[in-house]
Amino acid sequence: MGACSLLIKEPDGKKRVVPIERPTLSLGRSQDNDVVLTDSELRVSRRHALIEWDPEKGATLRDERAVNGTFVNKQKVTAPVTLKSGDVITIGPHELTFREEKAGGLAWNIEPGSVDLGALQQPPKPEAKGSEAPRLQVLELLNEVGLKLAGTHTPSEVVKEAIQLLFRIEGVQRATLWPWDEKERCFHQMPLETRAGFDQLSAPMFDPQNLVLSSTILNRVRQQNKPLLIRDIKSSEFSLSKSIVRAGIQAAFCSPVTSQGRMLGVLYADNLMRSDAFSQEDFQTFTIIAAQAGMALANSLARQEISRQDVERANLSRYLPPQVVDLITSKGGSVELGGVLQPVTVLFADIRGFTRLSEQMDAREVVDLLNDFFAVMTAAIFQSNGTLDKFIGDCVMALFGAPIPSERSPRNALVAAVRMQQQVSRLSAERIERGLAPLKIGIGLHHGPAVVGNIGSTERMQYTAIGDTVNVAARLVSRAEPGQILISETMHAAAGGGDLFHDLGQISVKNRDAQIRVYSVDWESIVQATPAASPVS
């Protein structure tokens, strides 16, 4: 049994090649699958199918009780199916072609490049006297290619420039660069670019719909990290590779595109007319372009990643305090933000009598009031390491202990609540001085388990918390009087208790059969006991 792979055709027409290198390969919609098949219409199950691969026995496909079924050559899979090369697997809107190249179908006496790709990614060094002219020409070309690719900024620009440089090799008729996706462990198929003026339809045996690169060659390049020169296909053992024969290739270059040991893709060029189209000098030129393309592509991907992180940081900063954003970005975004059950403290704060208050103001005054109010609330939340969940009309929801769990979340939430009452009191005093109506808020706090994460759809997600802990906090804020902070018994215990909490006894809350014990917080005494230089410690 030789190399096996899946050619996956996505619903949008894009293709990718996934080498089968593991004993089992899971396929489905969930991100924890080996092959993720996205589908907004949910025709693909979370865990849809499984491919078991044995180098001696071959590959077997099993349906994992998928709701919409798995099909091989349009036949529904009801029992394990032994896959044959060319079998078409249909999973929802995805079409997967199983490809197998028989052991011995490709000989391994491939002519590899003799130049170290890593060495070609270093700046040219001055040559000693007596250097041969060919060596100087190589250095000149290396410098020229480096300058050309250094002027690119995006990955697509690097690919475009690298292909144009390949067309300077006289025998190159077609070229492409397939990026390697390390996360999905696959090559993404890109279209072949054709040299201007070359009529590829006149080439013998050429099938434009056929996959050009053999999966065996792709795997060889990736695993051994060496460029290849393939020549005289018809008279060599490569002729046994049907994918090459059908494509009508007479000569080809293929090289890994790498940077500091990191696999980025495969650069490819071929000639459909002549088996002697490429010389050793051409091969060396191709290798130089591949090496420099790797360095340029790595730089462009790094710039792209920095830009992405800047955008992500700006988005995170909208609802997370700066110190939490720093922690997440310092870990490279490795903190899981979705679907995690963990203890959190939930805070709700809203303006008392807002409807009556807004009836006395025009729309612009209402907006100004809310902006002032939300600015004060957000500052209090962030100062106490909280996460701004959302604004709901005149209400604010905040989380403490998410996304980063913390034993101090009850204490931090309580400090934030006191700061809110203190700052709203100051804001209200300013409004009275300007002849405007005073402002009062009520606050509710509860501590307990909740599911926190990005909840919604792929088109629109929001970081939030769901569960009974959120519901209890919302019920408490609805019972809070103007200027009052109400907390649950669980919150009281988590905060450590003390003389500054007043037991209000058991109360009934909406949509809950059992009563809950509630405490009010003497926040004014806390403020009076705090030095003026620091509103709350």
XYZ file of C-alpha atoms in Angstrom:
537
model
C 0.000 0.000 0.000
C 1.437 3.378 -1.003
C 0.506 6.915 -0.074
C -3.167 7.751 0.442
C -4.918 11.109 0.561
C -8.277 12.830 0.319
C -8.966 15.458 -2.318
C -11.712 17.553 -0.704
C -13.905 19.770 -2.830
C -15.583 22.411 -0.660
C -19.087 23.798 -1.358
C -17.509 27.010 -2.692
C -15.454 25.030 -5.244
C -12.112 25.332 -3.428
C -10.020 22.199 -3.075
C -7.604 20.892 -0.485
C -5.526 17.751 -0.213
C -5.349 15.948 3.142
C -2.693 13.216 3.396
C -3.860 10.141 5.317
C -1.030 9.519 7.751
C -2.824 8.345 10.911
C -4.506 5.057 11.870
C -7.806 6.929 12.235
C -9.048 10.114 10.616
C -12.257 11.652 11.992
C -14.441 13.815 9.754
C -17.198 16.165 10.871
C -18.397 19.650 11.691
C -16.852 19.913 15.159
C -13.485 21.635 15.453
C -11.979 18.663 17.300
C -12.132 16.462 14.185
C -8.998 15.645 12.184
C -10.796 16.923 9.062
C -13.249 19.751 9.761
C -16.098 20.060 7.229
C -17.891 23.333 7.855
C -21.583 23.609 7.004
C -23.848 26.450 8.141
C -26.935 24.383 7.259
C -25.879 21.558 9.619
C -26.029 18.827 6.971
C -22.710 17.614 8.383
C -22.900 16.046 11.853
C -20.509 17.077 14.609
C -18.758 13.712 14.205
C -19.892 12.408 10.844
C -17.553 9.630 9.660
C -14.292 7.860 10.417
C -11.560 6.552 8.110
C -9.401 3.742 9.505
C -6.119 3.301 7.652
C -3.700 0.393 7.734
C -0.618 0.596 5.452
C -0.994 -3.115 4.694
C -4.775 -3.584 4.540
C -5.857 -0.226 3.154
C -8.522 2.294 4.191
C -11.989 1.618 5.630
C -14.783 4.188 5.930
C -17.318 4.038 8.771
C -20.413 6.195 9.163
C -20.672 7.547 12.723
C -24.483 7.483 12.801
C -24.626 10.789 10.952
C -28.137 12.226 10.722
C -27.907 12.853 6.970
C -25.818 9.800 6.195
C -22.493 9.201 4.455
C -22.314 8.160 0.798
C -19.644 6.403 -1.275
C -20.129 6.651 -5.032
C -23.696 7.854 -4.311
C -24.492 4.736 -2.238
C -25.423 5.255 1.413
C -22.969 3.689 3.848
C -24.729 1.201 6.140
C -21.667 -0.891 7.034
C -17.881 -0.359 6.939
C -16.710 0.229 3.346
C -13.247 -0.623 2.014
C -12.148 2.358 -0.052
C -10.595 2.057 -3.496
C -8.635 4.742 -5.299
C -11.061 7.096 -7.026
C -13.989 6.432 -4.693
C -16.024 9.595 -4.105
C -17.282 10.152 -0.553
C -20.165 12.600 -0.097
C -20.681 14.218 3.295
C -23.309 16.952 3.210
C -22.175 19.513 0.596
C -18.589 18.206 0.608
C -17.140 15.850 -1.994
C -14.073 13.838 -0.961
C -12.121 11.738 -3.462
C -10.031 8.944 -1.966
C -6.678 8.631 -3.732
C -4.225 5.769 -3.426
C -0.897 5.296 -5.129
C 0.295 1.710 -5.121
C 3.555 0.862 -3.420
C 6.217 0.895 -6.105
C 4.057 3.059 -8.349
C 6.511 5.878 -7.803
C 10.214 5.151 -7.655
C 12.179 6.942 -4.980
C 15.260 7.570 -7.128
C 14.099 11.174 -7.434
C 16.762 13.715 -8.277
C 16.916 16.015 -5.234
C 18.373 19.485 -5.027
C 21.911 19.691 -3.685
C 21.645 23.207 -2.270
C 20.505 23.770 1.314
C 17.280 25.804 1.287
C 18.135 27.328 4.651
C 21.508 28.555 3.390
C 19.766 30.268 0.471
C 17.619 32.225 2.927
C 20.673 33.958 4.378
C 21.966 37.308 3.016
C 24.645 36.942 0.274
C 28.226 37.074 1.557
C 31.104 38.812 -0.263
C 33.037 36.351 -2.410
C 36.802 35.896 -2.231
C 39.000 36.626 -5.224
C 38.994 33.980 -7.906
C 35.339 32.981 -7.429
C 33.923 31.342 -10.472
C 31.536 33.258 -12.668
C 28.637 30.791 -12.181
C 28.851 31.296 -8.405
C 28.718 35.055 -8.864
C 25.707 34.646 -11.120
C 23.971 32.616 -8.426
C 24.667 35.323 -5.846
C 23.405 38.011 -8.205
C 20.231 36.035 -8.838
C 19.821 35.357 -5.132
C 20.074 39.063 -4.432
C 17.687 39.982 -7.244
C 15.065 37.435 -6.199
C 15.364 38.551 -2.591
C 14.810 42.185 -3.560
C 11.798 41.298 -5.729
C 10.122 39.259 -2.988
C 11.047 41.755 -0.267
C 8.747 44.256 -1.954
C 5.708 42.039 -1.336
C 3.459 42.532 1.682
C 0.681 39.936 1.605
C 0.846 36.149 1.071
C -1.026 36.483 -2.232
C 1.535 39.055 -3.446
C 4.385 36.687 -2.521
C 2.783 33.841 -4.482
C 2.144 36.067 -7.500
C 5.710 37.417 -7.560
C 7.246 33.959 -7.036
C 5.304 32.575 -10.004
C 6.350 35.486 -12.206
C 9.979 34.817 -11.235
C 9.531 31.150 -12.197
C 8.407 32.208 -15.670
C 11.872 33.712 -16.156
C 13.068 30.116 -16.398
C 12.697 29.481 -20.107
C 11.199 25.982 -19.904
C 8.522 26.759 -17.274
C 5.071 26.710 -18.865
C 2.902 26.441 -15.754
C 3.468 27.166 -12.073
C 1.650 27.342 -8.759
C 2.190 27.403 -5.000
C 0.080 25.236 -2.729
C -0.005 26.489 0.895
C 0.287 23.940 3.692
C -2.258 24.289 6.520
C -0.548 22.946 9.644
C -3.719 23.123 11.731
C -5.795 21.093 9.273
C -2.805 19.039 8.078
C -3.622 19.597 4.425
C -2.507 21.331 1.227
C -4.906 23.894 -0.214
C -5.064 23.483 -3.970
C -4.417 26.667 -5.911
C -4.981 27.146 -9.659
C -2.090 26.693 -12.073
C -0.844 29.909 -13.646
C 0.169 29.627 -17.323
C 2.986 31.456 -19.074
C 1.681 34.165 -21.389
C 1.400 32.907 -24.971
C 1.502 29.206 -24.058
C -1.402 27.205 -25.476
C -1.787 24.473 -22.859
C -4.659 22.848 -24.748
C -2.234 21.839 -27.504
C -0.195 19.773 -25.065
C -0.661 16.025 -25.543
C -2.704 14.082 -22.959
C -3.433 17.225 -20.973
C -6.524 17.044 -18.779
C -7.132 20.460 -17.123
C -9.554 18.936 -14.610
C -7.001 16.445 -13.336
C -5.056 17.046 -10.172
C -1.537 17.955 -11.218
C 0.506 17.004 -8.200
C 0.747 13.401 -7.106
C 0.048 12.964 -3.399
C 3.162 10.770 -3.181
C 5.316 13.583 -4.532
C 3.681 16.117 -2.211
C 4.289 13.903 0.793
C 7.878 13.188 -0.273
C 8.647 16.901 -0.597
C 7.027 17.707 2.752
C 8.550 14.837 4.711
C 12.106 15.003 3.320
C 12.165 18.786 2.893
C 14.073 18.662 -0.413
C 13.344 20.129 -3.857
C 12.824 17.626 -6.679
C 13.636 17.625 -10.387
C 11.421 15.206 -12.339
C 12.461 14.599 -15.921
C 11.709 12.233 -18.807
C 8.517 11.006 -17.188
C 7.609 8.501 -19.938
C 10.908 6.604 -19.730
C 11.139 6.596 -15.947
C 9.336 4.710 -13.215
C 7.263 7.850 -12.670
C 5.216 6.728 -15.643
C 3.431 4.338 -13.292
C 1.889 7.320 -11.519
C -1.407 7.759 -13.326
C -1.980 11.250 -11.968
C 1.210 12.460 -13.666
C 0.550 10.628 -16.938
C -2.996 11.975 -17.228
C -1.697 15.481 -16.646
C 0.746 15.071 -19.553
C 3.750 16.344 -17.602
C 7.132 15.853 -19.322
C 9.312 17.661 -16.788
C 8.614 19.271 -13.424
C 10.130 21.083 -10.459
C 8.719 20.684 -6.963
C 10.117 22.226 -3.781
C 9.085 22.767 -0.179
C 8.524 26.389 0.789
C 9.915 26.683 4.299
C 11.265 29.154 6.816
C 13.268 28.207 9.925
C 12.033 24.638 9.694
C 8.383 25.616 9.337
C 6.509 24.078 6.397
C 4.586 26.758 4.492
C 3.738 25.101 1.187
C 4.987 23.556 -2.035
C 6.210 25.503 -5.076
C 5.630 23.755 -8.387
C 6.511 24.343 -12.059
C 6.290 22.086 -15.082
C 6.658 21.665 -18.829
C 4.121 19.701 -20.846
C 6.098 19.481 -24.114
C 9.730 18.445 -23.535
C 11.336 16.046 -21.092
C 14.660 17.914 -21.424
C 13.099 21.308 -20.757
C 15.082 21.935 -17.561
C 18.833 21.980 -17.008
C 20.723 21.750 -13.720
C 21.165 25.533 -13.850
C 17.385 25.902 -14.179
C 16.963 23.602 -11.190
C 19.334 25.744 -9.151
C 17.438 28.890 -10.140
C 14.158 27.237 -9.140
C 15.639 26.254 -5.772
C 16.778 29.838 -5.118
C 13.308 31.178 -5.891
C 11.726 28.554 -3.603
C 14.091 29.396 -0.733
C 13.549 33.137 -0.984
C 9.778 32.648 -1.428
C 9.763 30.777 1.883
C 11.396 33.666 3.707
C 9.113 36.258 2.055
C 5.997 34.176 2.745
C 6.961 33.740 6.404
C 7.436 37.507 6.747
C 4.087 38.266 5.105
C 2.302 35.705 7.293
C 3.944 37.240 10.373
C 2.713 40.704 9.359
C -0.741 39.258 8.729
C -0.737 37.604 12.154
C 0.342 40.830 13.876
C -2.449 42.681 12.097
C -4.934 39.982 13.121
C -3.780 40.161 16.726
C -4.137 43.949 16.699
C -7.725 43.609 15.476
C -8.400 40.839 17.994
C -6.899 42.915 20.776
C -9.068 45.893 19.814
C -12.157 43.658 19.818
C -11.239 42.089 23.165
C -10.634 45.525 24.660
C -14.273 46.378 24.068
C -15.406 44.028 26.821
C -12.297 42.897 28.715
C -10.045 44.908 31.024
C -6.559 45.665 29.683
C -4.807 43.246 32.035
C -7.001 40.341 30.883
C -6.422 41.269 27.235
C -2.670 41.281 27.920
C -2.898 37.812 29.458
C -4.857 36.360 26.523
C -2.646 37.878 23.813
C 0.547 36.913 25.667
C -0.574 33.281 25.384
C -1.120 33.625 21.654
C -4.878 33.410 21.948
C -4.646 29.957 23.552
C -7.197 30.819 26.242
C -10.457 29.028 25.414
C -13.298 31.536 25.209
C -16.154 29.244 24.315
C -18.476 26.826 26.027
C -16.701 26.469 29.399
C -18.521 25.668 32.651
C -16.829 27.571 35.456
C -17.650 29.545 38.603
C -18.372 33.214 37.903
C -19.824 36.218 39.660
C -22.548 37.975 37.685
C -23.384 41.636 38.233
C -26.401 43.535 36.923
C -26.826 47.279 37.422
C -29.625 49.437 36.032
C -31.063 52.896 36.422
C -34.094 53.124 38.697
C -37.074 54.964 37.214
C -35.401 55.308 33.831
C -38.671 55.231 31.857
C -40.131 58.112 33.836
C -36.821 59.957 33.663
C -36.505 59.568 29.881
C -40.027 60.898 29.338
C -38.815 64.264 30.653
C -35.897 64.464 28.184
C -35.494 64.603 24.425
C -33.680 61.805 22.570
C -30.326 63.596 22.532
C -30.419 64.132 26.303
C -31.257 60.456 26.836
C -28.281 59.407 24.716
C -25.964 61.759 26.635
C -27.237 60.372 29.933
C -26.703 56.761 28.873
C -23.224 57.511 27.512
C -22.201 59.103 30.824
C -23.742 56.222 32.767
C -22.136 53.480 30.661
C -18.737 55.196 30.804
C -18.849 55.152 34.599
C -20.058 51.541 34.706
C -17.411 50.292 32.253
C -14.594 51.987 34.147
C -15.732 50.420 37.429
C -15.909 46.963 35.823
C -12.472 47.162 34.218
C -10.838 48.586 37.351
C -11.947 45.438 39.188
C -10.790 42.968 36.511
C -14.302 42.322 35.270
C -15.611 41.550 31.794
C -18.241 43.779 30.244
C -20.883 41.374 28.963
C -23.461 43.698 27.430
C -25.623 46.811 27.711
C -29.352 46.043 27.876
C -31.279 49.288 27.519
C -30.360 51.146 30.712
C -28.890 48.012 32.319
C -25.297 46.740 32.438
C -24.296 43.081 32.769
C -20.774 42.174 33.851
C -18.886 38.964 34.615
C -16.088 38.418 37.097
C -13.935 35.302 36.890
C -14.356 34.982 33.100
C -12.669 34.283 30.807
C -9.890 33.825 33.388
C -11.225 31.997 36.486
C -10.262 33.674 39.752
C -10.890 32.984 43.427
C -11.097 36.752 43.898
C -14.014 37.204 41.491
C -16.666 37.655 44.281
C -14.496 40.251 46.019
C -13.727 42.024 42.722
C -17.415 42.124 41.788
C -18.337 43.567 45.153
C -15.665 46.267 44.830
C -16.992 47.087 41.353
C -20.558 47.393 42.697
C -19.444 49.811 45.416
C -17.484 51.843 42.872
C -20.567 51.992 40.659
C -22.775 53.355 43.440
C -20.074 55.799 44.467
C -19.471 57.120 40.944
C -23.181 57.309 40.103
C -23.677 59.313 43.300
C -21.060 61.783 42.067
C -22.603 61.835 38.595
C -26.012 62.500 40.137
C -24.625 65.408 42.189
C -23.218 66.947 38.988
C -26.592 66.605 37.299
C -28.364 68.328 40.192
C -25.896 71.238 39.949
C -26.828 71.561 36.252
C -30.521 71.565 37.078
C -31.101 68.003 35.860
C -32.879 65.092 37.520
C -30.756 62.961 39.885
C -29.680 59.441 38.985
C -30.034 56.289 41.117
C -29.157 52.696 40.332
C -29.891 49.278 41.771
C -27.379 46.414 41.653
C -27.753 42.641 41.965
C -24.918 40.115 42.462
C -24.833 36.331 42.483
C -21.972 33.808 42.465
C -22.138 30.311 41.032
C -21.478 28.065 38.007
C -22.333 29.220 34.479
C -21.435 28.334 30.911
C -19.326 31.165 29.511
C -18.047 31.603 25.977
C -18.815 32.814 22.490
C -22.462 31.918 22.024
C -24.452 32.470 18.837
C -23.811 31.529 15.206
C -20.798 31.571 12.910
C -22.101 34.853 11.457
C -22.598 36.565 14.819
C -21.221 35.520 18.196
C -21.187 37.258 21.556
C -19.126 36.472 24.600
C -21.592 35.938 27.437
C -22.711 33.629 30.256
C -25.816 31.493 30.489
C -27.309 29.498 33.340
C -29.200 29.834 36.612
C -26.470 32.011 38.122
C -27.246 34.696 35.544
C -30.999 34.390 36.163
C -30.652 34.817 39.942
C -28.486 37.946 39.533
C -31.078 39.393 37.129
C -33.887 38.713 39.634
C -31.911 40.395 42.420
C -31.363 43.596 40.452
C -35.107 43.759 39.762
C -35.724 43.779 43.545
C -33.015 46.328 44.361
C -34.168 49.757 45.504
C -32.504 52.976 44.246
C -28.990 53.151 45.710
C -29.106 49.534 46.907
C -26.785 46.566 46.295
C -28.412 43.153 46.801
C -26.405 39.922 46.948
C -27.370 36.270 47.316
C -26.450 34.020 50.220
C -23.914 32.245 47.999
C -22.364 35.592 47.116
C -22.329 36.592 50.792
C -20.400 33.435 51.721
C -17.995 33.787 48.772
C -17.264 37.410 49.711
C -16.378 36.402 53.264
C -19.341 37.880 55.148
C -18.868 40.678 57.691
C -20.629 43.544 59.464
C -21.233 45.513 56.265
C -23.901 43.072 55.033
C -27.498 43.217 56.299
C -29.574 40.056 56.249
C -32.927 40.801 54.593
C -34.190 37.251 55.069
C -35.827 34.988 52.520
C -37.502 36.581 49.519
C -39.357 35.256 46.483
C -38.034 35.945 43.041
C -39.754 35.629 39.688
C -39.791 32.210 37.964
C -38.217 30.454 40.965
C -40.196 28.218 43.327
C -37.805 28.264 46.289
C -37.099 31.482 48.144
C -33.527 32.745 48.422
C -31.794 34.515 51.265
C -30.711 38.029 50.324
C -28.300 40.525 51.863
C -27.910 44.241 51.253
C -24.469 45.842 51.176
C -23.748 48.922 53.316
C -21.654 50.433 50.545
C -21.718 53.973 51.997
C -19.908 52.743 55.116
C -17.340 51.038 52.898
C -16.748 54.316 51.029
C -16.438 56.294 54.276
C -13.874 53.834 55.588
C -11.796 54.110 52.402
C -9.085 56.793 52.013
C -10.136 59.632 49.729
C -7.208 59.020 47.406
C -8.629 55.625 46.451
C -12.425 55.287 45.991
C -12.483 51.598 46.983
C -9.631 49.186 47.700
